[in-house]
Amino acid sequence: MSVRNLIPWSRGGSQAPSIYRGDDMDPFLSLHRNVNRLFDEVFRGFDTPSALGRMATWPSVEFSETDQEIRVTAEIPGLDENDVEVMLDDGVLTLRGEKKAETEDKDRQFSERYYGRFERRFSLGREVEDDKVAATFKNGVLTVTLPKSKKAQANTKRIAINGNK
């Protein structure tokens, strides 16, 4: 007896198992697709509450670096400067924010409460002058400017790129 005869889908000449049994689809696959469709339809209308905006996800952060400084820009819509905290500790920049919103309409007997929080930490990998770090917040955009120390600026080395010739 050949080992090939022990593999169920190799007997009929087909190389892969079929999801069909004759003219009918596999009932388990059909059940799986119907359950997925049910969940898709039920949860389609549920979005992130507008008071939180993008707070349910991490804020988008962009880094830029020059010879003199590192600049970190974070998009944090829906918050103001009192809701955001910026800390620098041992070369690690921490951005933390929290939003609480409460709506109450006594005439309609309706109330909603939203709460969102984020915290991101970034290892800078460079020496910065801690006492000269500055942060600004305008129109939902947080910008943190971290001046590099003289030692870090001196360690910057430009490397020439040679093309393949």
Coordinates of C-alpha atoms in Angstrom, one line a residue:
M1 CA 0.0 0.0 0.0
S2 CA 1.3 3.4 -1.0
V3 CA 1.4 6.3 1.5
R4 CA -0.3 8.4 -1.1
N5 CA -3.5 6.3 -0.7
L6 CA -3.7 7.4 3.0
I7 CA -4.1 11.1 2.0
P8 CA -7.8 11.6 1.4
W9 CA -7.6 14.4 -1.2
S10 CA -4.9 12.7 -3.3
R11 CA -7.1 9.7 -4.2
G12 CA -9.2 11.6 -6.7
G13 CA -6.3 13.2 -8.5
S14 CA -6.9 16.7 -6.9
Q15 CA -3.9 18.1 -5.1
A16 CA -5.9 20.2 -2.5
P17 CA -8.9 19.5 -0.3
S18 CA -12.2 20.8 -1.7
I19 CA -14.7 22.9 0.2
Y20 CA -17.4 21.4 -1.8
R21 CA -19.0 18.0 -1.3
G22 CA -20.6 17.1 -4.5
D23 CA -22.9 20.0 -5.4
D24 CA -23.2 21.3 -1.9
M25 CA -20.8 23.6 0.0
D26 CA -19.2 22.4 3.2
P27 CA -21.8 23.2 5.9
F28 CA -19.2 24.3 8.4
L29 CA -17.7 26.8 6.0
S30 CA -21.2 28.1 5.2
L31 CA -21.9 28.5 8.9
H32 CA -18.6 30.3 9.4
R33 CA -19.4 32.7 6.6
N34 CA -22.9 33.4 7.9
V35 CA -21.6 34.1 11.5
N36 CA -19.0 36.5 10.1
R37 CA -21.6 38.3 8.0
L38 CA -23.9 38.6 11.1
F39 CA -21.1 40.2 13.2
D40 CA -20.2 42.5 10.3
E41 CA -23.8 43.7 10.0
V42 CA -24.3 44.1 13.8
F43 CA -21.1 46.1 14.5
R44 CA -21.0 48.2 11.3
G45 CA -22.8 51.1 12.9
F46 CA -20.6 51.3 15.9
D47 CA -17.9 54.0 15.5
T48 CA -15.6 55.8 17.9
P49 CA -17.6 58.4 19.8
S50 CA -17.1 61.9 18.3
A51 CA -16.2 63.4 21.7
L52 CA -13.1 61.1 21.8
G53 CA -12.2 61.5 18.2
R54 CA -9.0 59.6 17.6
M55 CA -8.4 59.0 21.3
A56 CA -9.3 55.4 21.0
T57 CA -6.1 55.0 19.0
W58 CA -2.6 56.2 19.5
P59 CA -1.8 59.7 18.3
S60 CA 0.2 60.0 15.1
V61 CA 3.7 61.0 15.9
E62 CA 6.4 62.4 13.6
F63 CA 10.1 62.8 14.3
S64 CA 12.5 65.1 12.5
E65 CA 16.1 65.7 13.3
T66 CA 18.8 68.2 12.4
D67 CA 22.3 68.7 13.6
Q68 CA 21.1 71.0 16.5
E69 CA 17.8 69.5 17.6
I70 CA 15.2 66.7 17.6
R71 CA 11.6 67.7 17.0
V72 CA 8.7 65.5 17.9
T73 CA 5.2 66.4 16.5
A74 CA 2.1 64.6 17.7
E75 CA -1.5 65.0 16.4
I76 CA -3.9 65.0 19.3
P77 CA -7.2 66.4 18.2
G78 CA -9.9 67.1 20.7
L79 CA -7.6 67.9 23.6
D80 CA -6.1 71.1 25.0
E81 CA -2.8 71.7 26.7
N82 CA -4.3 71.0 30.1
D83 CA -5.1 67.4 29.0
V84 CA -1.6 66.6 27.8
E85 CA 1.6 65.9 29.8
V86 CA 5.1 65.8 28.5
M87 CA 8.0 64.3 30.5
L88 CA 11.7 63.7 29.8
D89 CA 13.4 61.2 32.0
D90 CA 16.8 59.6 31.4
G91 CA 16.7 60.0 27.6
V92 CA 13.0 58.8 27.3
L93 CA 10.4 61.2 26.1
T94 CA 6.9 60.4 27.5
L95 CA 3.7 61.8 26.0
R96 CA 0.5 61.3 28.0
G97 CA -3.0 62.5 27.5
E98 CA -6.5 62.0 28.9
K99 CA -9.9 63.2 27.8
K100 CA -13.1 63.0 29.8
A101 CA -16.4 64.3 28.5
E102 CA -19.9 64.1 29.9
T103 CA -23.1 65.1 28.3
E104 CA -26.4 65.3 30.2
D105 CA -29.9 66.3 28.9
K106 CA -32.4 66.2 31.8
D107 CA -35.4 67.0 29.5
R108 CA -34.8 63.9 27.4
Q109 CA -33.4 61.8 30.3
F110 CA -30.2 61.2 28.5
S111 CA -26.5 61.2 29.5
E112 CA -23.3 60.0 28.0
R113 CA -19.8 59.7 29.4
Y114 CA -16.6 59.2 27.4
Y115 CA -13.1 58.5 28.6
G116 CA -10.0 58.1 26.6
R117 CA -6.3 57.9 27.6
F118 CA -3.0 57.4 25.8
E119 CA 0.6 57.1 26.8
R120 CA 3.6 56.8 24.4
R121 CA 7.3 56.6 25.3
F122 CA 10.2 57.2 23.0
S123 CA 13.8 56.5 23.6
L124 CA 15.7 59.4 22.1
G125 CA 19.1 57.6 21.8
R126 CA 20.8 61.1 21.9
E127 CA 22.0 63.4 24.6
V128 CA 19.7 66.4 24.8
E129 CA 19.9 69.6 27.0
D130 CA 17.1 68.9 29.5
D131 CA 16.8 72.5 30.7
K132 CA 16.2 73.8 27.2
V133 CA 13.4 71.4 26.1
A134 CA 10.3 73.3 24.9
A135 CA 6.8 72.2 24.1
T136 CA 4.0 74.0 22.3
F137 CA 0.4 73.1 21.7
K138 CA -1.7 74.7 19.0
N139 CA -4.9 73.4 17.2
G140 CA -4.5 69.9 18.4
V141 CA -0.8 69.6 17.4
L142 CA 1.8 69.1 20.1
T143 CA 5.4 70.0 19.2
V144 CA 8.3 69.2 21.4
T145 CA 11.7 70.6 20.6
L146 CA 14.7 68.9 22.2
P147 CA 18.1 70.7 21.6
K148 CA 21.0 68.3 21.3
S149 CA 23.9 68.7 23.7
K150 CA 27.3 69.9 22.4
K151 CA 28.7 66.4 22.8
A152 CA 25.9 64.9 20.7
Q153 CA 26.4 67.5 18.0
A154 CA 30.2 66.8 18.0
N155 CA 29.5 63.1 17.6
T156 CA 27.6 63.6 14.3
K157 CA 29.5 62.2 11.4
R158 CA 28.6 62.5 7.8
I159 CA 29.3 59.5 5.7
A160 CA 29.8 59.8 1.9
I161 CA 27.8 57.6 -0.3
N162 CA 29.6 56.0 -3.3
G163 CA 27.5 54.9 -6.3
N164 CA 28.0 51.6 -8.0
K165 CA 30.3 52.2 -10.9

